CSV table of C-alpha atoms in Angstrom, one decimal:
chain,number,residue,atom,x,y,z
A,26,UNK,CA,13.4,6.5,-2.0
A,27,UNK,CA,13.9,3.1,-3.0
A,28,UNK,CA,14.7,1.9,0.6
A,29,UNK,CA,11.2,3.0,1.9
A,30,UNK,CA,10.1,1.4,-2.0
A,31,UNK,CA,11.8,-1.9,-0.6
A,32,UNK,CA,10.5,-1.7,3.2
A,33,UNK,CA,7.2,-1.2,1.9
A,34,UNK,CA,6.8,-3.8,-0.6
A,35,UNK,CA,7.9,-6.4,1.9
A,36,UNK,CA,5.4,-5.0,4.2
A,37,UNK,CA,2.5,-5.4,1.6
A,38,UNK,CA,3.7,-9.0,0.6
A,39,UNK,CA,3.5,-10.1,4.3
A,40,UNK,CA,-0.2,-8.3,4.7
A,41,UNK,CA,-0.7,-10.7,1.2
A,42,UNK,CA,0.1,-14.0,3.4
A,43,UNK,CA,-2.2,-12.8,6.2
A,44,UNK,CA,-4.9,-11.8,3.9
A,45,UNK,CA,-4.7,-15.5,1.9
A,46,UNK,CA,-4.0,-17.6,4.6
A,47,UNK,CA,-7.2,-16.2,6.9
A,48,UNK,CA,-9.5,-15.6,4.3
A,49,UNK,CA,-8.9,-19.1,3.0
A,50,UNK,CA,-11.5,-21.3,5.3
A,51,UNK,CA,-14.1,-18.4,4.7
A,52,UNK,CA,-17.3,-18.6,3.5
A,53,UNK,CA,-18.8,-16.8,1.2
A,54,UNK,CA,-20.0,-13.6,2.7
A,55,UNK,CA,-18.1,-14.2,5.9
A,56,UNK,CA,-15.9,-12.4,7.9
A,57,UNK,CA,-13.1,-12.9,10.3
A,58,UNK,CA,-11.8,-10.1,13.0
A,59,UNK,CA,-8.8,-10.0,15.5
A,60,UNK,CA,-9.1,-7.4,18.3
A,61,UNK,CA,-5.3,-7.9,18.9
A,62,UNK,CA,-4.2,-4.8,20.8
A,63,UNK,CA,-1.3,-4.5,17.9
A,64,UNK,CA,-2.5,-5.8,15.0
A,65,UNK,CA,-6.6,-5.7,14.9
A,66,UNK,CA,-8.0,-6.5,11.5
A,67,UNK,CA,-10.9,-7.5,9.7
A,68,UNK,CA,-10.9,-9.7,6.7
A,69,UNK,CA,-14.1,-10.4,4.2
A,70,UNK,CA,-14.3,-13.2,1.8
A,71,UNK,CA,-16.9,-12.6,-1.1
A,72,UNK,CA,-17.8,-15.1,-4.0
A,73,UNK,CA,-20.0,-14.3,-6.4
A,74,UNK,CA,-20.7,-16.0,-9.8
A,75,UNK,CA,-22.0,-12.7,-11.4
A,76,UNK,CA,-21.2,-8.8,-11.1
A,77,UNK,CA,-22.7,-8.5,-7.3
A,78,UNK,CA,-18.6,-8.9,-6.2
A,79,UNK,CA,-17.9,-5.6,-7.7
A,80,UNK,CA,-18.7,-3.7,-4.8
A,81,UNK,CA,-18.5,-4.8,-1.0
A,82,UNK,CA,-17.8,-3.2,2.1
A,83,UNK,CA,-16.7,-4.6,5.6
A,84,UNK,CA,-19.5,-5.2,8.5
A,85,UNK,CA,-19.2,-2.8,11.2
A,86,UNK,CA,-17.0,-4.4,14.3
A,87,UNK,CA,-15.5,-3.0,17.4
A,88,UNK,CA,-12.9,-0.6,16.0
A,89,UNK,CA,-15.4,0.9,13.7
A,90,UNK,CA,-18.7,0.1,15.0
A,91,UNK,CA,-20.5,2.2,11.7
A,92,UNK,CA,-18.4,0.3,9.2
A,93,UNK,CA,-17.4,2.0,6.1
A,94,UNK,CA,-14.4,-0.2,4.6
A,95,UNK,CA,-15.5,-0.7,1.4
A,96,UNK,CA,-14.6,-1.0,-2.7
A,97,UNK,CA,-16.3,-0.4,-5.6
A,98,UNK,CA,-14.1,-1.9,-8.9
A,99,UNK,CA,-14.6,0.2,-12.3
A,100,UNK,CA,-17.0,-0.3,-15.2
A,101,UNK,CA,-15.0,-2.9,-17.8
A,102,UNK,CA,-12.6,-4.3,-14.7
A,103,UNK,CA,-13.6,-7.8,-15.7
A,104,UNK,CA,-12.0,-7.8,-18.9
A,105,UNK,CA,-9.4,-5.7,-18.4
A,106,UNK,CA,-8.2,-8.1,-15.4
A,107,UNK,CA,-8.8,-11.0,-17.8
A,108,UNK,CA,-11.5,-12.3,-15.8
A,109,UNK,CA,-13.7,-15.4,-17.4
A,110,UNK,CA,-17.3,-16.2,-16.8
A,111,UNK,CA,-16.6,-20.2,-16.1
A,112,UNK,CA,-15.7,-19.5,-12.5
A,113,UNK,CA,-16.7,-17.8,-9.1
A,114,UNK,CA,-14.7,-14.5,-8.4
A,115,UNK,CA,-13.5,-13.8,-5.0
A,116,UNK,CA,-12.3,-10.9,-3.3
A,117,UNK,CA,-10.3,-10.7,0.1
A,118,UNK,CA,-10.5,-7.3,1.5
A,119,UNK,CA,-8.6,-7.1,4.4
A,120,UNK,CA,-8.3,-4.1,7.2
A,121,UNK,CA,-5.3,-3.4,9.3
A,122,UNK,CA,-5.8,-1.0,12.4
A,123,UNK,CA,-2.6,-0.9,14.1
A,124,UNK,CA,0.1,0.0,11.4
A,125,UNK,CA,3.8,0.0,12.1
A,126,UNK,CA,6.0,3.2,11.2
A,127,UNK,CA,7.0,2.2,7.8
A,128,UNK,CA,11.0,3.5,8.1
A,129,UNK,CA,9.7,6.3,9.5
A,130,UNK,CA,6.2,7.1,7.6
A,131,UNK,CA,3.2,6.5,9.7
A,132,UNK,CA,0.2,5.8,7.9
A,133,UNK,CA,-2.9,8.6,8.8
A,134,UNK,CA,-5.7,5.9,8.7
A,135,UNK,CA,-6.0,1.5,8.8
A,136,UNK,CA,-4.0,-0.4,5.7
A,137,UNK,CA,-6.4,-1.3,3.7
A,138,UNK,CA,-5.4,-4.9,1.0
A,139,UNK,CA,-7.2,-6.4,-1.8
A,140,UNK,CA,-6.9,-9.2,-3.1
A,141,UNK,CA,-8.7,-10.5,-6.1
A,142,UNK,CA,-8.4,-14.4,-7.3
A,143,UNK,CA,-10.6,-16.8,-9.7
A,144,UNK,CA,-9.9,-20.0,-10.0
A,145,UNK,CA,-7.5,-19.8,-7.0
A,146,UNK,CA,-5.6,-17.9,-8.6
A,147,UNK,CA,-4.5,-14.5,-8.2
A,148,UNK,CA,-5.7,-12.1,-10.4
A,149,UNK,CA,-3.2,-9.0,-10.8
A,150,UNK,CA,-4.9,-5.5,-10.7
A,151,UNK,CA,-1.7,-3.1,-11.3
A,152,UNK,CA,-2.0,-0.6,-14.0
A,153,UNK,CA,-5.8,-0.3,-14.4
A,154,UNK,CA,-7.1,2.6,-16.9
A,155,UNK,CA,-9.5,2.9,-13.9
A,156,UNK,CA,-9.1,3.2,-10.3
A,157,UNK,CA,-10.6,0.6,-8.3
A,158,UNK,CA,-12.4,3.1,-5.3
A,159,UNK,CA,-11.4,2.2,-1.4
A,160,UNK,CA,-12.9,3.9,0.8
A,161,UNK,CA,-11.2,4.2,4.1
A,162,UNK,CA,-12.6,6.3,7.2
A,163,UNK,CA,-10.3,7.8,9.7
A,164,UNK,CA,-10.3,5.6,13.2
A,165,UNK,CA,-10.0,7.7,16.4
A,166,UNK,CA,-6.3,6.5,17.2
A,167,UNK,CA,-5.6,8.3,13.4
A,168,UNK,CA,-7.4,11.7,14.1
A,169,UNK,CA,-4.9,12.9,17.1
């Protein structure tokens, strides 16, 4: 339906803005959290000059006290991204608990963004050969 296509890509360009604009005065390796009541999330910034960015997951907090937010990218994403070896990668993964009815569709579990940049710049990952993994447990408010 492209009215729910439309709804939802304005959703996801708003969660981009969050993502950016709170990840920004990160440190590598740090985190940020919000334990709003209607919008909790957790946001990781990770910077690493060699592969070690590849794969990352989110520290446990106090919606999901075990953790388990994580991504793993694929063998060969680095030059199929067009990533160069002169500069730092970083990867903003972001976690949204409390997600609006989407025209309708409520999601079953937390959004879950990524956002990859070098350079400061952002570094599309559409149409990948291979699937970057996310993995995304189920929260108690999304088993009922």
């Amino acid at each position: 339906d492209a009215d729910l296509s439309s709804v939802v890509g304005k959703f996801e360009q708003g969660l981009v803005s969050v993502l950016r604009e709170t990840a920004a005065g990160l440190l590598d390796g740090a985190a940020a959290a919000s334990a709003s009541p209607s919008a909790a999330t957790s946001i990781t910034r990770s910077t690493f000059a060699g592969r070690a960015w590849a794969a990352a997951s989110l520290p446990p907090d106090a919606v999901l006290p075990e953790g388990g937010v994580g991504y793993e990218m694929p063998p060969g994403f680095e030059s199929e991204a067009g990533l160069g070896f002169l500069h730092p990668v970083d990867v903003f993964l972001g976690v949204f608990y409390s997600v609006p009815d989407l025209d309708g569709v409520t999601p079953i579990g937390p959004l879950v963004t990524l956002l990859v940049a070098q350079n400061g710049l952002h570094v599309p990952v559409a149409f990948l050969t291979k699937a970057i993994n996310i993995s995304i447990p189920f929260t108690a408010p999304h088993r009922a």
